[in-house]
Tab-separated table of C-alpha atoms and ligand atoms in Angstrom:
chain	number	residue	atom	x	y	z
Z	252	MET	CA	9.799	5.745	22.187
Z	253	ARG	CA	7.475	5.207	19.260
Z	254	SER	CA	9.049	3.790	16.204
Z	255	ILE	CA	8.499	7.184	14.464
Z	256	ASP	CA	7.451	10.596	15.691
Z	257	TRP	CA	7.218	14.296	14.996
Z	258	ASN	CA	9.656	16.529	16.994
Z	259	ASP	CA	7.592	19.694	17.435
Z	260	GLU	CA	10.515	21.730	18.655
Z	261	SER	CA	12.806	21.166	15.708
Z	262	LYS	CA	9.941	20.516	13.233
Z	263	THR	CA	11.666	17.313	12.144
Z	264	VAL	CA	10.790	13.578	11.913
Z	265	ILE	CA	12.583	11.273	14.337
Z	266	MET	CA	12.686	7.511	14.065
Z	267	ILE	CA	14.461	4.469	15.319
Z	268	ASP	CA	16.850	3.307	12.585
Z	269	GLN	CA	15.556	-0.241	12.002
Z	270	THR	CA	18.404	-1.211	9.662
Z	271	LEU	CA	20.630	-1.228	12.716
Z	272	LEU	CA	18.626	-3.434	14.967
Z	273	PRO	CA	19.249	-5.407	17.067
Z	274	GLY	CA	22.986	-4.490	17.167
Z	275	GLU	CA	22.436	-0.845	17.643
Z	276	TYR	CA	19.483	1.208	18.991
Z	277	LYS	CA	19.865	4.580	17.310
Z	278	VAL	CA	17.325	7.460	16.938
Z	279	ILE	CA	17.827	9.396	13.762
Z	280	GLU	CA	16.419	12.719	12.799
Z	281	CYS	CA	15.150	13.470	9.179
Z	282	LYS	CA	15.411	17.288	8.620
Z	283	THR	CA	14.770	17.105	4.957
Z	284	LEU	CA	12.297	15.433	2.559
Z	285	SER	CA	15.127	13.669	0.843
Z	286	THR	CA	16.577	12.198	4.099
Z	287	LEU	CA	13.052	11.033	4.938
Z	288	CYS	CA	12.641	9.502	1.526
Z	289	GLU	CA	15.946	7.751	1.834
Z	290	ALA	CA	14.877	6.470	5.254
Z	291	ILE	CA	11.732	4.976	3.725
Z	292	SER	CA	13.477	3.437	0.683
Z	293	SER	CA	16.298	1.834	2.713
Z	294	LEU	CA	13.913	0.515	5.352
Z	295	ARG	CA	15.088	2.583	8.264
Z	296	VAL	CA	11.423	2.957	8.814
Z	297	ARG	CA	9.339	0.133	7.483
Z	298	GLY	CA	6.207	-1.854	7.970
Z	299	ALA	CA	2.839	-0.622	6.498
Z	300	PRO	CA	1.357	1.423	9.360
Z	301	ALA	CA	4.760	2.981	10.173
Z	302	LEU	CA	5.073	3.989	6.550
Z	303	GLY	CA	1.751	5.564	6.793
Z	304	ALA	CA	2.955	7.679	9.759
Z	305	ALA	CA	6.154	8.442	7.732
Z	306	GLY	CA	4.130	9.561	4.766
Z	307	GLY	CA	1.994	11.943	6.911
Z	308	PHE	CA	4.975	13.403	8.746
Z	309	GLY	CA	6.730	13.732	5.250
Z	310	ILE	CA	3.966	16.205	4.155
Z	311	ALA	CA	4.262	18.104	7.427
Z	312	LEU	CA	8.016	18.257	6.906
Z	313	ALA	CA	7.651	19.546	3.364
Z	314	ALA	CA	5.061	22.173	4.471
Z	315	THR	CA	7.464	23.350	7.178
Z	316	LEU	CA	10.464	23.600	4.845
Z	317	SER	CA	8.635	25.208	1.961
Z	318	SER	CA	9.246	28.958	1.635
Z	319	ALA	CA	6.110	29.494	-0.453
Z	320	ALA	CA	4.346	32.673	0.397
Z	321	SER	CA	0.965	31.945	-1.128
Z	322	MET	CA	-1.475	29.140	-0.612
Z	323	ASP	CA	-1.355	28.098	-4.209
Z	324	ALA	CA	2.456	27.902	-4.181
Z	325	LEU	CA	2.474	25.891	-1.010
Z	326	VAL	CA	-0.087	23.496	-2.298
Z	327	LYS	CA	2.001	22.950	-5.452
Z	328	ASP	CA	5.067	22.270	-3.341
Z	329	LEU	CA	3.180	19.805	-1.269
Z	330	GLU	CA	1.792	18.026	-4.358
Z	331	VAL	CA	5.296	17.522	-5.597
Z	332	ALA	CA	6.300	16.226	-2.163
Z	333	ALA	CA	3.377	13.866	-2.037
Z	334	ALA	CA	4.353	12.341	-5.401
Z	335	THR	CA	7.927	11.932	-4.246
Z	336	ILE	CA	6.999	10.296	-1.009
Z	337	LYS	CA	4.434	7.895	-2.590
Z	338	ALA	CA	7.074	6.761	-5.222
Z	339	THR	CA	9.479	5.596	-2.511
Z	340	ARG	CA	7.621	2.239	-1.795
Z	341	PRO	CA	4.648	1.294	-4.033
Z	342	THR	CA	3.076	-1.774	-2.426
Z	343	ALA	CA	2.206	-0.751	1.169
Z	344	VAL	CA	-1.011	1.208	0.632
Z	345	ASN	CA	-0.783	2.962	4.014
Z	346	LEU	CA	1.965	5.173	2.684
Z	347	ALA	CA	-0.209	6.660	-0.193
Z	348	TRP	CA	-3.261	6.546	2.148
Z	349	ALA	CA	-1.696	8.754	4.699
Z	350	VAL	CA	-0.189	11.198	2.278
Z	351	ASP	CA	-3.557	11.654	0.604
Z	352	ARG	CA	-5.266	12.021	3.969
Z	353	VAL	CA	-3.046	14.917	4.991
Z	354	MET	CA	-3.342	16.496	1.450
Z	355	HIS	CA	-7.066	16.264	1.829
Z	356	ALA	CA	-7.048	17.837	5.349
Z	357	ILE	CA	-5.294	20.990	4.033
Z	358	GLN	CA	-8.418	21.858	2.048
Z	359	ASP	CA	-9.908	23.113	5.469
Z	360	ALA	CA	-7.030	25.717	5.935
Z	361	TYR	CA	-7.526	29.419	5.162
Z	362	ASN	CA	-3.954	30.699	4.878
Z	363	VAL	CA	-0.322	29.527	4.418
Z	364	ASP	CA	0.350	29.149	8.161
Z	365	GLY	CA	-2.998	27.287	8.498
Z	366	ILE	CA	-1.896	24.793	5.861
Z	367	ARG	CA	1.448	24.213	7.733
Z	368	ASP	CA	-0.435	23.651	11.063
Z	369	VAL	CA	-3.029	21.339	9.552
Z	370	THR	CA	-0.352	19.128	7.974
Z	371	ILE	CA	1.393	18.598	11.396
Z	372	GLU	CA	-2.014	18.154	13.230
Z	373	GLU	CA	-3.260	15.588	10.688
Z	374	ALA	CA	-0.045	13.681	10.561
Z	375	MET	CA	0.140	13.499	14.406
Z	376	ARG	CA	-3.540	12.277	14.396
Z	377	ILE	CA	-2.646	9.506	11.966
Z	378	ALA	CA	0.167	8.419	14.311
Z	379	ASP	CA	-1.877	8.639	17.462
Z	380	GLU	CA	-4.783	6.726	15.798
Z	381	ASP	CA	-2.501	4.012	14.782
Z	382	VAL	CA	-1.690	3.161	18.316
Z	383	ILE	CA	-5.416	3.125	19.371
Z	384	ILE	CA	-6.331	1.023	16.320
Z	385	ASN	CA	-3.614	-1.487	16.995
Z	386	LYS	CA	-4.729	-1.961	20.602
Z	387	LYS	CA	-8.395	-2.438	19.467
Z	388	LEU	CA	-7.311	-4.847	16.724
Z	389	GLY	CA	-5.193	-6.668	19.267
Z	390	GLU	CA	-8.058	-7.140	21.674
Z	391	TYR	CA	-10.217	-8.590	18.955
Z	392	GLY	CA	-7.430	-10.846	17.709
Z	393	ALA	CA	-6.535	-12.104	21.152
Z	394	LYS	CA	-9.859	-13.990	21.326
Z	395	LEU	CA	-8.499	-16.233	18.571
Z	396	LEU	CA	-5.553	-17.297	20.569
Z	397	ASP	CA	-5.782	-20.026	23.319
Z	398	ASP	CA	-3.741	-20.226	26.425
Z	399	GLY	CA	-0.689	-22.320	25.588
Z	400	ASP	CA	-0.754	-21.642	21.799
Z	401	THR	CA	2.391	-21.586	19.687
Z	402	VAL	CA	2.018	-18.928	17.015
Z	403	MET	CA	4.117	-18.613	13.943
Z	404	THR	CA	4.738	-15.208	12.357
Z	405	HIS	CA	6.630	-13.827	9.355
Z	406	CYS	CA	8.600	-10.594	8.864
Z	407	ASN	CA	7.864	-7.997	11.528
Z	408	ALA	CA	4.406	-6.751	12.172
Z	409	GLY	CA	5.140	-5.425	15.575
Z	410	LYS	CA	5.583	-2.064	17.279
Z	411	MET	CA	8.516	-1.281	14.918
Z	412	ALA	CA	6.227	-1.887	11.881
Z	413	CYS	CA	3.580	0.476	13.338
Z	414	VAL	CA	3.781	3.500	15.491
Z	415	ASP	CA	3.473	1.278	18.564
Z	416	TRP	CA	2.042	-2.112	19.779
Z	417	GLY	CA	1.807	-3.815	16.359
Z	418	THR	CA	-0.714	-5.774	14.325
Z	419	ALA	CA	0.239	-9.437	14.247
Z	420	LEU	CA	2.449	-9.010	17.321
Z	421	GLY	CA	-0.130	-6.675	18.761
Z	422	VAL	CA	-2.529	-9.565	18.806
Z	423	ILE	CA	0.036	-11.691	20.587
Z	424	ARG	CA	0.803	-8.800	23.081
Z	425	SER	CA	-2.845	-8.401	23.777
Z	426	ALA	CA	-3.365	-12.195	24.357
Z	427	VAL	CA	-0.346	-12.080	26.775
Z	428	LEU	CA	-1.862	-9.109	28.517
Z	429	ALA	CA	-5.071	-11.042	28.871
Z	430	GLY	CA	-3.072	-13.719	30.870
Z	431	LYS	CA	-2.574	-16.241	28.113
Z	432	GLU	CA	0.793	-18.089	27.679
Z	433	ILE	CA	1.784	-17.713	24.056
Z	434	ASN	CA	4.991	-19.021	22.448
Z	435	VAL	CA	6.042	-17.500	19.167
Z	436	ILE	CA	7.934	-18.996	16.198
Z	437	ALA	CA	9.491	-16.152	14.189
Z	438	CYS	CA	10.539	-16.802	10.608
Z	439	GLU	CA	13.918	-15.224	9.752
Z	440	THR	CA	12.389	-13.497	6.620
Z	441	ARG	CA	15.154	-13.331	4.071
Z	442	PRO	CA	16.656	-11.363	2.558
Z	443	LEU	CA	16.486	-8.425	5.066
Z	444	ASN	CA	15.771	-10.591	8.148
Z	445	GLN	CA	13.039	-8.381	9.705
Z	446	GLY	CA	11.839	-11.505	11.566
Z	447	GLY	CA	15.276	-12.541	12.810
Z	448	ARG	CA	16.479	-9.021	13.599
Z	449	ILE	CA	13.373	-7.180	14.688
Z	450	THR	CA	10.554	-9.501	15.785
Z	451	THR	CA	12.786	-11.621	17.956
Z	452	TRP	CA	14.284	-8.306	19.546
Z	453	GLU	CA	10.893	-6.885	20.181
Z	454	LEU	CA	9.444	-10.030	21.826
Z	455	MET	CA	12.445	-10.682	23.937
Z	456	GLN	CA	12.232	-7.123	25.359
Z	457	ASP	CA	8.601	-8.031	26.363
Z	458	ASN	CA	9.611	-11.482	27.758
Z	459	ILE	CA	7.406	-13.155	25.264
Z	460	PRO	CA	8.995	-16.637	24.514
Z	461	VAL	CA	10.254	-16.653	20.900
Z	462	LYS	CA	12.053	-19.301	18.778
Z	463	LEU	CA	13.769	-18.196	15.625
Z	464	ILE	CA	13.612	-20.436	12.456
Z	465	THR	CA	14.698	-20.055	8.864
Z	466	ASP	CA	11.910	-19.402	6.381
Z	467	SER	CA	12.457	-22.799	4.881
Z	468	MET	CA	11.697	-24.536	8.116
Z	469	SER	CA	7.996	-23.576	8.257
Z	470	GLY	CA	6.957	-26.787	6.413
Z	471	HIS	CA	8.874	-28.852	8.805
Z	472	VAL	CA	7.515	-27.209	11.995
Z	473	MET	CA	3.909	-27.272	10.779
Z	474	ARG	CA	4.203	-31.029	9.698
Z	475	LYS	CA	5.656	-31.771	13.116
Z	476	GLY	CA	2.546	-30.160	14.755
Z	477	MET	CA	4.718	-27.411	16.438
Z	478	VAL	CA	2.438	-24.616	15.243
Z	479	ASP	CA	-1.184	-23.915	16.529
Z	480	LYS	CA	-1.780	-20.742	14.514
Z	481	VAL	CA	-0.047	-18.465	12.041
Z	482	ILE	CA	-0.565	-14.615	12.249
Z	483	VAL	CA	0.934	-12.228	9.881
Z	484	GLY	CA	0.511	-8.560	9.069
Z	485	ALA	CA	-0.371	-7.126	5.616
Z	486	ASP	CA	0.886	-4.415	3.236
Z	487	ARG	CA	-2.280	-4.222	1.097
Z	488	ILE	CA	-5.500	-6.157	1.054
Z	489	THR	CA	-7.556	-6.182	-2.094
Z	490	GLU	CA	-10.785	-8.082	-2.818
Z	491	ASP	CA	-8.920	-11.119	-3.916
Z	492	VAL	CA	-5.539	-11.297	-2.120
Z	493	VAL	CA	-3.426	-10.125	0.801
Z	494	PHE	CA	-0.034	-8.678	-0.092
Z	495	ASN	CA	2.607	-9.200	2.643
Z	496	LYS	CA	6.346	-9.769	2.926
Z	497	ILE	CA	7.661	-12.371	0.391
Z	498	GLY	CA	7.325	-15.783	1.830
Z	499	THR	CA	3.885	-15.261	3.400
Z	500	TYR	CA	2.147	-17.097	0.563
Z	501	THR	CA	4.336	-20.241	1.016
Z	502	HIS	CA	3.482	-20.289	4.757
Z	503	SER	CA	-0.189	-20.031	3.873
Z	504	VAL	CA	-0.088	-23.078	1.526
Z	505	ILE	CA	1.585	-25.100	4.085
Z	506	ALA	CA	-0.774	-23.988	6.857
Z	507	LYS	CA	-3.747	-24.897	4.708
Z	508	GLU	CA	-2.190	-28.363	4.001
Z	509	HIS	CA	-1.767	-28.904	7.707
Z	510	GLU	CA	-5.087	-27.303	8.804
Z	511	VAL	CA	-3.347	-24.621	10.813
Z	512	PRO	CA	-5.466	-21.430	11.071
Z	513	PHE	CA	-3.858	-18.642	9.095
Z	514	TYR	CA	-4.738	-15.120	10.297
Z	515	VAL	CA	-3.999	-11.728	8.875
Z	516	ALA	CA	-4.019	-8.689	11.241
Z	517	ALA	CA	-4.243	-5.280	9.657
Z	518	PRO	CA	-5.894	-1.866	10.178
Z	519	VAL	CA	-8.621	-0.775	7.741
Z	520	SER	CA	-6.074	1.690	6.304
Z	521	THR	CA	-4.345	-1.299	4.764
Z	522	PHE	CA	-7.335	-2.185	2.643
Z	523	ASP	CA	-7.313	-1.084	-1.064
Z	524	PHE	CA	-11.104	-1.254	-1.659
Z	525	ASP	CA	-10.647	-0.526	-5.397
Z	526	GLY	CA	-7.794	-2.736	-6.064
Z	527	TRP	CA	-7.133	-6.420	-7.087
Z	528	GLU	CA	-4.103	-8.569	-7.442
Z	529	GLU	CA	-3.029	-7.470	-10.924
Z	530	SER	CA	-3.647	-3.822	-10.269
Z	531	VAL	CA	-0.914	-3.674	-7.599
Z	532	LYS	CA	2.750	-3.111	-8.280
Z	533	ILE	CA	5.010	-5.384	-6.269
Z	534	GLU	CA	8.215	-3.586	-5.217
Z	535	LEU	CA	11.285	-5.147	-6.797
Z	536	ARG	CA	14.359	-4.435	-4.643
Z	537	ASP	CA	18.087	-4.183	-5.251
Z	538	PRO	CA	19.730	-7.484	-6.371
Z	539	ASP	CA	22.531	-6.891	-4.002
Z	540	GLU	CA	20.209	-7.742	-1.072
Z	541	LEU	CA	20.574	-11.370	-2.187
Z	542	ARG	CA	24.162	-11.223	-3.356
Z	543	PHE	CA	25.411	-9.811	-0.088
Z	544	PHE	CA	24.551	-9.848	3.613
Z	545	GLY	CA	25.964	-6.565	4.797
Z	546	LYS	CA	29.420	-6.592	3.380
Z	547	GLU	CA	29.501	-10.449	3.120
Z	548	GLN	CA	29.322	-11.797	-0.372
Z	549	LEU	CA	26.686	-14.569	-0.556
Z	550	ALA	CA	26.552	-15.202	-4.337
Z	551	PRO	CA	28.497	-14.486	-7.587
Z	552	ILE	CA	28.488	-10.667	-7.912
Z	553	ASP	CA	27.076	-10.883	-11.501
Z	554	VAL	CA	24.442	-13.611	-10.741
Z	555	ASP	CA	20.912	-12.671	-12.206
Z	556	VAL	CA	18.646	-12.037	-9.260
Z	557	TYR	CA	14.780	-11.832	-8.752
Z	558	ASN	CA	14.020	-9.947	-5.564
Z	559	PRO	CA	10.275	-9.133	-5.011
Z	560	ALA	CA	9.682	-7.599	-1.612
Z	561	PHE	CA	6.138	-8.967	-1.301
Z	562	ASP	CA	3.860	-11.756	-2.493
Z	563	ALA	CA	0.111	-12.295	-2.760
Z	564	THR	CA	-1.830	-14.754	-0.681
Z	565	PRO	CA	-5.238	-15.682	-2.114
Z	566	MET	CA	-8.232	-15.271	0.235
Z	567	GLU	CA	-8.993	-19.099	0.123
Z	568	ASN	CA	-5.849	-19.542	2.208
Z	569	ILE	CA	-6.900	-17.124	4.984
Z	570	SER	CA	-8.975	-18.206	7.916
Z	571	ALA	CA	-9.714	-14.697	9.226
Z	572	ILE	CA	-8.709	-11.077	8.909
Z	573	ILE	CA	-8.472	-9.202	12.156
Z	574	THR	CA	-9.141	-5.388	11.921
Z	575	GLU	CA	-10.075	-2.637	14.463
Z	576	ASN	CA	-13.685	-3.092	13.173
Z	577	GLY	CA	-13.776	-6.787	14.176
Z	578	ILE	CA	-12.834	-10.212	12.853
Z	579	PHE	CA	-13.862	-11.103	9.270
Z	580	GLU	CA	-14.160	-14.606	8.055
Z	581	PRO	CA	-14.781	-16.015	4.655
Z	582	PRO	CA	-16.333	-15.050	2.364
Z	583	PHE	CA	-14.465	-11.692	2.896
Z	584	LEU	CA	-16.930	-8.979	1.941
Z	585	LEU	CA	-14.699	-5.917	1.940
Z	586	ASP	CA	-17.728	-3.547	2.238
Z	587	GLU	CA	-18.366	-4.962	5.701
Z	588	VAL	CA	-14.804	-4.044	6.740
Z	589	LYS	CA	-15.391	-0.315	6.043
Z	590	MET	CA	-18.363	-0.170	8.511
N	156	MRU	O1	9.557	-4.481	3.535
N	156	MRU	P1	8.892	-4.266	4.924
N	156	MRU	O2	9.793	-4.591	6.059
N	156	MRU	O3	8.298	-2.843	5.005
N	156	MRU	O4	7.678	-5.236	4.957
N	156	MRU	C1	6.870	-5.411	6.076
N	156	MRU	C2	5.810	-6.338	5.991
N	156	MRU	O5	5.657	-7.049	5.028
N	156	MRU	C3	4.832	-6.401	7.166
N	156	MRU	O6	4.565	-7.725	7.402
N	156	MRU	C4	3.593	-5.567	6.908
N	156	MRU	O7	3.993	-4.236	6.483
N	156	MRU	C5	2.740	-5.498	8.026
N	156	MRU	S1	3.359	-4.451	9.349
N	156	MRU	C6	2.220	-4.320	10.578
């Protein structure tokens, strides 16, 4: 199934619980807005495009559950829901983008039932489009990969981070589909190990060769000449930087030092055309993510912790940005990306 979907019979949001992977594959159902918001905050659903789908479905869920009898009252309920959903994770711009898109779509509705229908239709459209966009982006990006390449990636920018197919892993999937042999090096991605747990799991299911390394090994493998290209996803792209999972910046510096091309794969919905590095809030997560791994204590319980979920990579470290509208190279003129 898709990483996240709308169940039209029960009018609920269903998703694969990514916190349990790879040990357990479990589909959970969010019947209320608070369970959906908890699922977003605790990364049961994660990855910028998947968060976009979650945001859209969140408004559909709120519209379905609201007992408002007038259009004004329903719109007010949805505005509250929109603010609640957006507050769950501030950095990945797709979440707010999708919520705003569904909220905008309801302007075309004529009555309360019409609003409810529009929220579901628009949220479904966002999810369906995500799959089409990733495949298109994948086809463009696949041209940058050569037969026999070893590609390093960070975090999980695969089908679990999107509705399906993936961005960075979508490029790899498309290259493999085109008959190229691609080997992947997956960085573990501390502290929540999306690379070790999810990227490896996804690629092994597709029989794409993958080798797992710790994040701190990226310098070693690039110095050894073991990496031909790096491809990562993005949570938000502003005119000056690319925000992505913490550790991405470090890999970009090492890649530049060793002249390894560093590619970012992301849909246009990940661009924040009005933003810049300092205008964006980087999510700070629970210190216990570093003090514990599951129930296992890894550090003194009262140790002071700094745990930003994302970092910013300056454009000068990036060789190309792959989108559904094509491949963009320096200087990155964001207006050209919009098309
Ligand atoms: O905290 P996460 O797991 O939501 O972070 C995900 C990432 O940083 C991904 O690399 C990014 O969202 C791109 S997903 C196609």
